[in-house]
Backbone as CSV, one residue per row, in Angstrom:
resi,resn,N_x,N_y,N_z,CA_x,CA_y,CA_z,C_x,C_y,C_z
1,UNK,213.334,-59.058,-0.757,212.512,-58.689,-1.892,212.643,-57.188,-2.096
2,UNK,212.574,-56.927,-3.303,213.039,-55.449,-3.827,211.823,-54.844,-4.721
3,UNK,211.250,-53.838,-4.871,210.656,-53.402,-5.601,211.213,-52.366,-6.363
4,UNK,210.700,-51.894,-7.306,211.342,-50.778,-8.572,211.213,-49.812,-7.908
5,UNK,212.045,-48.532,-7.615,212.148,-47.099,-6.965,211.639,-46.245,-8.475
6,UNK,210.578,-45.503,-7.878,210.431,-44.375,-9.079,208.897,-44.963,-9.740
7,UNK,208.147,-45.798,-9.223,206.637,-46.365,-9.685,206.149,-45.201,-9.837
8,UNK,204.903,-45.380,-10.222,203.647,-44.316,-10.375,203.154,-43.978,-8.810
9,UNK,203.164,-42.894,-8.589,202.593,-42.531,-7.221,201.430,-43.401,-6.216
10,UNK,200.799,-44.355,-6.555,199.731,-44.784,-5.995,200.077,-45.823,-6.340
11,UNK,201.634,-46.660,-6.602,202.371,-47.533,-6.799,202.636,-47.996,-4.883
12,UNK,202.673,-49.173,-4.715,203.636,-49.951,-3.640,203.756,-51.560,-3.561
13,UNK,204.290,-51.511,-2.357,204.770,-53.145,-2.617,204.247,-53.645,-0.874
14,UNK,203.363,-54.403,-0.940,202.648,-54.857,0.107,203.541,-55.551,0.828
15,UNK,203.676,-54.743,2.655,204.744,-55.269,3.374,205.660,-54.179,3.273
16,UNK,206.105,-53.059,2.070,207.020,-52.117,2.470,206.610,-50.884,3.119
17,UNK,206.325,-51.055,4.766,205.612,-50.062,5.251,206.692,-48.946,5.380
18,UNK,207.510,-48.827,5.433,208.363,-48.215,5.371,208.638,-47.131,4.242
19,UNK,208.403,-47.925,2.899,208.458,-47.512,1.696,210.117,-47.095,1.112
20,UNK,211.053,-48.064,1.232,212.257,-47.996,0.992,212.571,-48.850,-0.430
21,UNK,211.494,-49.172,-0.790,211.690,-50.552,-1.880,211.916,-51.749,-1.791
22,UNK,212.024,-52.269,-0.334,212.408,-53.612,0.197,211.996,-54.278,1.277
23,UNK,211.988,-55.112,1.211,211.121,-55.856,2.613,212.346,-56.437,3.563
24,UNK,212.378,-56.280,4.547,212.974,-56.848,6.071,212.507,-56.359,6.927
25,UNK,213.282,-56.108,8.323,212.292,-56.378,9.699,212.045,-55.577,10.114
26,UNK,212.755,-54.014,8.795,212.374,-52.494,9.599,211.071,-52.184,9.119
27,UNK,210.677,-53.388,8.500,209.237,-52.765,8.095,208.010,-53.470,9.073
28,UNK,208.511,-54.680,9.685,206.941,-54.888,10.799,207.236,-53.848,11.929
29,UNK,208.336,-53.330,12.126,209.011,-52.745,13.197,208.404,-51.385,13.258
30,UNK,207.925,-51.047,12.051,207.334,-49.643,11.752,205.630,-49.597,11.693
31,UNK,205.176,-51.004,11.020,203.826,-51.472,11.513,203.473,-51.369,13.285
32,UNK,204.490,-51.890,14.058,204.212,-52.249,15.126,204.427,-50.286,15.930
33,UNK,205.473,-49.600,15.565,205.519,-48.328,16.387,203.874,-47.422,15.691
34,UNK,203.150,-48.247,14.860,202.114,-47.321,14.221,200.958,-47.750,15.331
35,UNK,200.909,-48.809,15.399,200.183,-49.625,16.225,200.451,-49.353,17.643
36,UNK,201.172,-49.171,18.280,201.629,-49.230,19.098,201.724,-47.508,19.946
37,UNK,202.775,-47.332,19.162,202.893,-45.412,19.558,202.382,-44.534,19.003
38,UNK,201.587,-44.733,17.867,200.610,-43.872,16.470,201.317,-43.246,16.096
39,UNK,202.595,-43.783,16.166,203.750,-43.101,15.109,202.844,-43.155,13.178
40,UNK,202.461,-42.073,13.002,201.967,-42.137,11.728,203.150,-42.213,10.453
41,UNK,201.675,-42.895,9.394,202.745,-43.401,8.551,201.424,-42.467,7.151
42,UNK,202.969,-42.167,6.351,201.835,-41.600,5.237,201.445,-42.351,4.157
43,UNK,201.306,-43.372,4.133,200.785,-44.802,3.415,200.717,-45.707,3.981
44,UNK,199.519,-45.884,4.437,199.029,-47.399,4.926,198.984,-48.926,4.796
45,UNK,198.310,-48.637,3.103,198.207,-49.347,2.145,199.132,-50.576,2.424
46,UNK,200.729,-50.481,2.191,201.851,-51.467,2.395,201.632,-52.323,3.774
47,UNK,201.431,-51.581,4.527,201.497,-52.225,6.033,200.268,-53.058,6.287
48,UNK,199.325,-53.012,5.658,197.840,-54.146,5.285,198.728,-55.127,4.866
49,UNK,199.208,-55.881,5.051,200.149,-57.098,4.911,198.937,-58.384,4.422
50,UNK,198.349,-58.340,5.181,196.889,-59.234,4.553,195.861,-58.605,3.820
51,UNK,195.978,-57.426,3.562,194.752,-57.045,2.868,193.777,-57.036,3.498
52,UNK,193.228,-56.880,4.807,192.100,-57.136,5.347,191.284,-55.846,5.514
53,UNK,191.913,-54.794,4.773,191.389,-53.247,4.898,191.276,-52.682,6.280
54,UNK,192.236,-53.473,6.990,192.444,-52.592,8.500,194.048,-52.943,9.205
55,UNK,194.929,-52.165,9.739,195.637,-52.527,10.448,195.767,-52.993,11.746
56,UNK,195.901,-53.707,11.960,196.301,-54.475,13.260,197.375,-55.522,13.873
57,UNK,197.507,-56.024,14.898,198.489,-56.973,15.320,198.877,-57.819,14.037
58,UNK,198.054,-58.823,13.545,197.826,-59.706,12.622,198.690,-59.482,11.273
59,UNK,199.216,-58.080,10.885,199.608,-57.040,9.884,201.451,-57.592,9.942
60,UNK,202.242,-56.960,11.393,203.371,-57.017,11.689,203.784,-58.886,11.719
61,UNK,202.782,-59.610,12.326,203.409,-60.969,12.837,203.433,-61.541,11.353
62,UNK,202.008,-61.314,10.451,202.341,-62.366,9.172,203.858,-61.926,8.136
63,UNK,204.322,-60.438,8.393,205.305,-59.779,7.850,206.553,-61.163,8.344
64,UNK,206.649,-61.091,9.412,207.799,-61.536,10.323,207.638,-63.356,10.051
65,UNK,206.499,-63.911,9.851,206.350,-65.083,9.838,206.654,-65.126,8.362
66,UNK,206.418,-64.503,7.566,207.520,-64.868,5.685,208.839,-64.306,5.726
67,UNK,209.419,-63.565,6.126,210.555,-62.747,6.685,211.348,-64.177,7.097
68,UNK,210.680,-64.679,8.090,212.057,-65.694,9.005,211.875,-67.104,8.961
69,UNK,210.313,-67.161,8.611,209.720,-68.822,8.870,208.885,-69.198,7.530
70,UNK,209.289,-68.758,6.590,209.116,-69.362,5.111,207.247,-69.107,4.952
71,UNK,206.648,-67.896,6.107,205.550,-68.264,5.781,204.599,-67.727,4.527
72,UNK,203.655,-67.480,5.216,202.659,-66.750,3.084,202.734,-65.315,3.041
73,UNK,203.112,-65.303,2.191,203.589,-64.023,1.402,202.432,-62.948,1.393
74,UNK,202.853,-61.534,1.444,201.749,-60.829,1.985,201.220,-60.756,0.804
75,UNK,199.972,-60.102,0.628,198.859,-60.234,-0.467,199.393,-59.284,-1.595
76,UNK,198.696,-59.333,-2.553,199.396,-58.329,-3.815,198.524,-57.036,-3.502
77,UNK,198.955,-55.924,-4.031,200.447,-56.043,-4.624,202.084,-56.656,-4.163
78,UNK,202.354,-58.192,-4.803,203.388,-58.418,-3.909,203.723,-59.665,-4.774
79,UNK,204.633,-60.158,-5.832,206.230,-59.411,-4.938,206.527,-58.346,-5.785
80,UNK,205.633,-58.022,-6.666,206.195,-56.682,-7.322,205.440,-55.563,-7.061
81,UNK,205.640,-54.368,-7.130,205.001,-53.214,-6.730,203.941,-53.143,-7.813
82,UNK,202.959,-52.613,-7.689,201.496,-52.225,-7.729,200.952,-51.451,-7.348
83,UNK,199.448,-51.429,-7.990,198.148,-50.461,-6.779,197.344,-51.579,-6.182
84,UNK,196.865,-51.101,-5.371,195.976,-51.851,-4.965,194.262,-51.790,-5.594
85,UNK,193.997,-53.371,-5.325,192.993,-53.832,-6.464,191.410,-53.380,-5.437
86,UNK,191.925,-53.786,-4.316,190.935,-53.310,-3.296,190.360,-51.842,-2.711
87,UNK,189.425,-51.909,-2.093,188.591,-50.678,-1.933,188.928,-51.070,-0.243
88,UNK,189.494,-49.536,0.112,189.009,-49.894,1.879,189.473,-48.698,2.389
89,UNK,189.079,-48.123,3.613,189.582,-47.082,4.396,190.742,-46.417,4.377
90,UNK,191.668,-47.044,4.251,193.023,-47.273,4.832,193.741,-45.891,3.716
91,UNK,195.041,-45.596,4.442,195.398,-43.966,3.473,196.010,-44.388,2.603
92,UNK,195.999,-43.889,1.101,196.636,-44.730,0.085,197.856,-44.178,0.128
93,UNK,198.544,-44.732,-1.073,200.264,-44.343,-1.593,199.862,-43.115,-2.822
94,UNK,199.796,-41.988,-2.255,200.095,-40.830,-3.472,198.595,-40.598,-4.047
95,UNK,197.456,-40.683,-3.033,195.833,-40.550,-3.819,195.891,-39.415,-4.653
96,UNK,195.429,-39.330,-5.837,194.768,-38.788,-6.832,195.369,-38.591,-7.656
């Protein structure tokens, strides 16, 4: 899955934690070193894979379970890039 390069700043595509425009496995891979090593990321937002307004384990595995095993698709903004519709903690893509 591909998203448009060049959105509106507070534009992303849920699941591209990475923020390359595309979804594969370098992106739970980058969820998991955030989680893991607090390798920081300067948008959060994407890596909420469920929308649950927090990152955690739950974030990287549902990535990897639509990725390889046909499972549910991470929440919108998704499959096209967007803002997000939700209110929550988490650091946005490009605030203000």
């Amino acid at each position: 899955v591909q998203a448009p390069l060049g959105s509106a700043a507070k534009s992303f595509l849920r699941g591209d934690a990475n923020r390359d425009g595309k979804l594969n496995v370098t992106d739970p891979i980058v969820i998991l070193r955030y989680l893991i090593q607090g390798v920081l990321m300067t948008c959060e937002d994407p890596a909420d894979v469920d929308d649950s307004g927090r990152l955690d384990i739950t974030d990287p595995i549902r990535l990897l379970d639509y990725l390889f095993r046909d499972g549910v698709a991470p929440a919108q903004p998704f499959p096209q890039a967007g803002e997000d519709s939700t209110e929550d903690g988490l650091e946005g893509c490009g605030a203000g």
